[in-house]
Amino acid sequence: MLIGIDASRAVAAERTGTENYCLHLIRALVELGSAHRFRLYLNEPPTDDALPCGDGVEWRLIPFPRLWTHLRLGWEVTLRPPDVLYVPSHVIPLIHPRRSVATVHDLGYLYYPEAHTRWSRWYLGWSTRHNARASRRVIVDSLATRDDLVRWYGVDPAKTVVAYPAGVRDLAPVADPDKIASVRRRYDTGERYVLYVGTLQPRKNLETLVRAFAQLARRSLLPRDTRLVLAGRRGWLTEELDAAIAASGCAERIVLPGYVAGEDLATLLSGALAFVMPSWYEGFGLPVLEAMACGTPVVCSRAASLPEVAGDAALLFDPADEGGLAAALARLAAEPALRAELALRGLRRARAFTWERCAEIVLATLEEVASEGARGT
């Protein structure tokens, strides 16, 4: 069977959620599916050696500056169709093979439209509906996303397949004090810090995190040398975040080091007092698992899929409850035994999610769709 995969998101220079999903799932699919051939469609050459290559894997580089998916990729898969087309992190081309499958990650734009431009809301809504219609099966990251598709777009639950992703591969606790000290110096985190990792954008609810941290600072409920580190590239509409930092009264204790990846990410997570995911909405929330895999205590909101992902291995709060978040962080700072217990639970929880298991479910779905085509159904 020839499996075509839109790998354009996997070759992004700075990978976060959906880009990491695309890369690590492709790697796991290739490792698992040695009986099949894979054709990876790329819009630009990879910037590193993370994408699989070799026997059974063909890269099809299709340089095209605009409308790459709907014009160039659509033309390619029409002229030389694979047995099944899989789109893990974007949208199925308008002209596509009859046997196509896509992953829908979340419907956050419906819950928090103010976090998106009018154009972005329209495109996200159109692309989600298109994926739901064009896919023989719709892969989803969580039961929460499946329920959203059923609720908002009337998708038949039988058409959906839940395949839980995992975090960045090979993340593990870093115990080397010299490495931790070096990364702390490089990113100016200080000895004690609360950490967020992800894109800086409105739906991540970072203003609430800043205000909660400022509340703790004013009440001296955190040691004076504790910093708040917001690691990630800037998205759009970050003016409110900048304003919240400026008004916090502790701006000198809030650090924005930019994008962090690779070994530095594992070290930064391992050295943190706590990891916080305060989002208004997440289709899954990969950084939660990444923090747990590094033995970092996690505090996250009760929004959408996050309780499903975190299980009993995190402290949860309502995303609108600044005081609840502040109380959770104060508990972690004051109770070493709680930090140790959450770290242990988190390590166990992270091991329950693997790319191998995710790939098994996705590959079985692709095989099923391809076989339906072979039978003419």
XYZ file of C-alpha atoms in Angstrom:
377
model
C 0.000 0.000 0.000
C 1.236 3.482 -0.889
C 0.406 5.977 1.868
C 0.657 9.648 0.907
C 1.161 12.081 3.800
C 1.095 15.872 3.817
C 4.347 16.402 5.731
C 4.524 20.168 5.216
C 4.011 20.921 8.913
C 6.788 18.499 9.912
C 9.491 20.590 8.240
C 8.689 23.826 10.088
C 11.834 25.426 11.516
C 10.236 26.065 14.928
C 7.914 23.186 15.769
C 5.227 23.446 18.427
C 2.006 21.459 18.906
C 0.655 20.463 15.494
C 4.106 20.554 13.869
C 5.497 18.187 16.504
C 2.424 15.997 16.102
C 3.016 15.757 12.365
C 6.718 14.936 12.700
C 6.543 12.364 15.493
C 3.491 10.594 14.104
C 5.121 10.294 10.658
C 8.244 8.824 12.258
C 6.184 6.314 14.224
C 4.093 5.373 11.167
C 7.201 4.696 9.078
C 8.759 2.582 11.846
C 5.563 0.598 12.294
C 4.473 0.284 8.665
C 7.479 -1.401 7.069
C 5.123 -3.452 4.893
C 3.920 -0.257 3.212
C 5.456 2.544 1.143
C 5.248 6.163 2.206
C 5.256 9.260 0.028
C 5.857 12.432 2.056
C 4.748 15.665 0.393
C 6.920 18.642 1.357
C 6.577 22.338 0.539
C 10.214 23.054 1.438
C 13.333 21.027 2.248
C 13.704 19.874 5.876
C 15.894 22.056 8.089
C 17.152 19.069 10.093
C 17.419 15.281 9.816
C 14.329 14.490 11.890
C 12.114 13.425 8.978
C 12.466 9.716 8.076
C 14.030 8.688 4.802
C 15.429 5.532 3.207
C 13.848 2.321 1.982
C 10.105 2.555 1.603
C 10.050 6.356 2.064
C 9.884 8.827 -0.817
C 10.105 12.592 -0.370
C 8.126 14.563 -2.943
C 9.318 18.174 -2.713
C 6.743 20.518 -4.268
C 7.987 24.117 -4.020
C 5.150 26.567 -4.516
C 4.786 29.849 -2.625
C 1.007 30.340 -2.441
C -2.036 28.094 -2.086
C 0.294 25.098 -1.873
C -2.300 22.731 -0.442
C -5.234 23.374 -2.732
C -3.358 23.995 -5.978
C -0.026 22.204 -6.011
C -0.638 19.334 -3.583
C -4.136 18.800 -4.976
C -2.702 18.568 -8.492
C 0.044 16.160 -7.376
C -2.278 13.694 -5.609
C -4.684 13.801 -8.547
C -2.011 13.039 -11.159
C -0.240 10.415 -9.049
C -2.734 9.312 -6.402
C -1.590 7.254 -3.420
C -3.741 4.394 -2.187
C -4.746 6.617 0.718
C -3.947 10.253 1.521
C -3.409 11.293 5.144
C -3.320 14.920 6.321
C -2.146 14.979 9.961
C -1.942 18.699 10.681
C -3.672 20.753 8.021
C -6.522 20.504 5.517
C -7.322 18.031 2.745
C -6.901 19.639 -0.720
C -10.077 20.725 -2.475
C -9.311 18.179 -5.208
C -8.314 15.003 -3.406
C -8.335 11.213 -3.645
C -11.589 9.539 -2.675
C -9.687 7.668 0.035
C -8.503 10.510 2.292
C -8.130 10.822 6.062
C -7.399 13.888 8.175
C -6.725 14.670 11.814
C -8.818 17.438 13.381
C -7.019 18.744 16.447
C -9.487 21.155 18.018
C -12.406 23.535 17.536
C -11.168 26.248 19.838
C -12.152 29.016 17.400
C -15.822 28.266 18.162
C -15.372 28.626 21.918
C -13.113 31.675 21.916
C -13.688 33.545 18.652
C -12.135 36.682 20.123
C -8.765 34.904 20.076
C -8.840 34.830 16.243
C -9.153 37.314 13.417
C -12.340 37.253 11.343
C -10.420 35.697 8.443
C -8.856 33.068 10.724
C -12.253 32.120 12.181
C -13.734 31.741 8.717
C -10.850 29.638 7.417
C -10.687 27.399 10.496
C -14.424 26.808 10.304
C -14.309 26.081 6.573
C -11.273 23.790 6.798
C -12.737 21.809 9.713
C -16.038 21.280 7.903
C -14.168 20.367 4.730
C -12.005 17.814 6.564
C -15.093 16.316 8.184
C -16.828 15.951 4.802
C -13.819 14.906 2.698
C -12.372 12.326 5.127
C -13.410 8.689 5.050
C -12.417 8.748 8.713
C -11.622 11.697 10.985
C -8.772 11.148 13.435
C -9.140 13.179 16.644
C -6.730 13.745 19.528
C -9.289 13.388 22.303
C -12.843 12.518 23.231
C -13.384 16.246 23.806
C -12.610 17.019 20.149
C -14.779 14.123 18.967
C -17.693 15.446 21.022
C -17.153 18.931 19.595
C -17.303 17.614 16.019
C -20.534 15.791 16.802
C -22.039 18.806 18.585
C -21.060 21.593 16.205
C -20.942 19.892 12.796
C -23.132 16.824 13.210
C -20.312 14.402 12.414
C -21.293 10.766 12.893
C -19.336 9.488 15.932
C -18.757 6.239 14.022
C -16.748 8.207 11.465
C -14.292 9.420 14.124
C -11.275 7.582 15.544
C -9.617 8.708 18.787
C -5.823 8.354 18.682
C -4.136 9.993 21.648
C -0.794 11.572 20.731
C 2.264 11.754 22.979
C 4.845 14.412 23.736
C 8.160 15.135 22.043
C 10.093 11.881 21.774
C 13.051 11.185 24.041
C 12.084 13.803 26.631
C 13.167 12.618 30.073
C 14.131 14.176 33.390
C 17.493 15.942 33.320
C 19.323 15.450 36.615
C 22.712 16.901 35.698
C 23.054 20.064 37.836
C 25.615 21.569 35.461
C 23.252 21.248 32.493
C 20.391 22.758 34.478
C 22.583 25.629 35.676
C 23.811 26.288 32.131
C 20.282 26.455 30.700
C 19.131 28.680 33.553
C 21.931 31.118 32.737
C 21.271 30.966 28.985
C 17.578 31.788 29.355
C 17.923 34.020 32.432
C 15.410 32.019 34.469
C 17.080 32.292 37.858
C 17.228 29.389 40.304
C 13.458 29.111 40.864
C 10.856 29.582 38.175
C 7.325 28.710 37.126
C 7.246 27.712 33.452
C 4.875 27.906 30.498
C 5.892 26.495 27.088
C 3.940 27.174 23.915
C 2.990 29.874 21.466
C 2.201 33.232 23.053
C -1.350 33.861 21.867
C -4.746 34.817 23.348
C -6.290 31.358 23.724
C -3.415 30.285 25.957
C -4.825 32.612 28.663
C -1.400 33.881 29.687
C -2.776 37.132 31.074
C -4.486 35.119 33.838
C -1.187 33.387 34.590
C 0.625 36.728 34.793
C -2.009 38.174 37.146
C -1.945 35.060 39.343
C 1.839 35.233 39.564
C 1.651 38.959 40.391
C -0.873 38.203 43.141
C 1.519 35.700 44.708
C 4.400 38.144 44.405
C 2.438 40.927 46.121
C 1.437 38.617 48.978
C 4.944 37.143 49.275
C 3.573 33.621 48.787
C 6.494 32.743 46.526
C 10.159 33.239 47.383
C 11.309 36.635 46.104
C 13.731 35.056 43.643
C 10.968 33.053 41.869
C 10.423 34.037 38.235
C 7.723 33.367 35.679
C 9.114 32.083 32.370
C 6.876 32.230 29.278
C 8.817 30.259 26.661
C 7.633 30.280 23.070
C 7.442 32.273 19.906
C 5.057 35.192 19.728
C 1.793 34.541 17.963
C -0.596 37.354 17.212
C -2.473 39.796 19.497
C 0.210 39.723 22.194
C -0.447 43.356 23.119
C -2.751 42.307 25.986
C -0.057 40.023 27.350
C 2.496 42.827 27.181
C 0.051 45.140 28.956
C -0.606 42.563 31.683
C 3.136 42.165 32.269
C 3.643 45.932 32.400
C 0.788 46.311 34.920
C 1.829 43.352 37.074
C 4.179 45.243 39.355
C 6.732 42.464 38.946
C 7.685 42.751 35.272
C 11.349 42.340 36.199
C 10.542 38.792 37.372
C 8.793 37.742 34.132
C 11.045 36.306 31.411
C 10.178 35.766 27.728
C 13.108 33.769 26.306
C 11.488 32.936 22.941
C 11.290 29.518 21.314
C 13.003 26.641 23.143
C 13.420 23.123 21.768
C 15.521 19.972 21.898
C 17.724 19.238 24.872
C 17.244 22.758 26.208
C 13.493 22.130 26.454
C 13.942 18.986 28.555
C 16.439 20.770 30.794
C 14.257 23.854 31.175
C 11.273 21.666 32.108
C 13.312 19.574 34.523
C 14.562 22.631 36.397
C 11.138 24.255 36.878
C 9.243 24.547 40.146
C 6.052 23.863 38.169
C 4.712 23.824 34.628
C 1.466 25.711 33.981
C -0.974 25.259 31.082
C -3.676 27.907 31.682
C -5.409 27.637 28.278
C -8.989 28.577 27.594
C -9.161 25.623 25.201
C -6.920 22.760 24.046
C -7.707 19.916 21.669
C -5.073 17.894 23.512
C -2.239 19.861 25.126
C 1.040 18.122 24.254
C 3.147 20.340 26.583
C 1.339 18.844 29.581
C 2.684 15.390 28.717
C 6.104 16.811 27.895
C 6.342 18.399 31.338
C 5.192 15.175 32.997
C 7.761 13.175 31.037
C 10.454 15.411 32.560
C 9.185 14.911 36.105
C 7.841 18.464 36.412
C 4.729 19.057 38.572
C 1.851 20.291 36.387
C -0.908 22.811 37.007
C -3.479 23.074 34.208
C -6.931 24.430 33.517
C -10.052 22.307 33.367
C -10.689 23.413 29.786
C -11.784 20.944 27.096
C -9.385 17.971 26.837
C -6.883 18.947 29.527
C -8.499 16.959 32.386
C -8.691 13.979 29.996
C -4.945 14.257 29.374
C -3.798 15.115 32.900
C -5.850 12.536 34.794
C -4.957 12.582 38.485
C -1.412 13.803 37.815
C -2.003 17.577 37.927
C -3.616 20.310 39.975
C -6.599 21.681 38.039
C -8.246 25.109 38.100
C -10.967 26.975 36.231
C -9.303 29.016 33.462
C -11.215 32.143 34.529
C -10.218 31.729 38.187
C -7.060 33.739 38.762
C -7.290 33.038 42.497
C -7.595 29.298 41.933
C -4.442 29.277 39.840
C -2.602 31.370 42.430
C -3.697 28.979 45.193
C -2.468 25.945 43.242
C 0.949 27.523 42.677
C 1.174 28.574 46.319
C 0.473 24.982 47.394
C 3.179 23.617 45.152
C 5.702 26.163 46.396
C 4.916 25.394 50.042
C 4.560 21.589 49.879
C 7.615 19.647 48.656
C 5.803 16.362 49.267
C 3.010 17.421 46.896
C 5.550 18.371 44.238
C 7.209 14.970 44.566
C 3.873 13.136 44.404
C 2.728 15.022 41.296
C 6.106 14.459 39.642
C 5.792 10.695 40.225
C 2.189 10.575 39.014
C 3.144 12.634 35.979
C 5.925 10.265 34.970
C 3.475 7.359 35.133
C 0.836 9.301 33.233
C 3.236 10.312 30.449
C 4.242 6.676 29.900
C 0.597 5.834 29.130
C 0.758 7.934 25.943
C 3.105 6.757 23.198
C 3.556 7.604 19.533
C 3.766 3.873 18.829
C 0.220 3.336 20.120
C -1.028 6.441 18.294
C 0.574 5.197 15.061
C -0.985 1.733 15.471
C -4.469 3.272 15.565
C -3.806 5.672 12.673
C -2.175 2.990 10.491
C -5.044 0.570 11.102
C -7.458 3.332 10.070
C -5.512 4.060 6.869
C -5.396 0.346 6.012
C -9.144 0.071 6.572
C -9.894 3.065 4.333
C -7.574 1.748 1.604
C -9.256 -1.662 1.727
C -12.685 -0.037 1.374
C -11.448 1.574 -1.827
C -10.113 -1.745 -3.090
C -13.570 -3.248 -2.557
C -15.183 -0.319 -4.372
C -17.102 0.873 -1.306
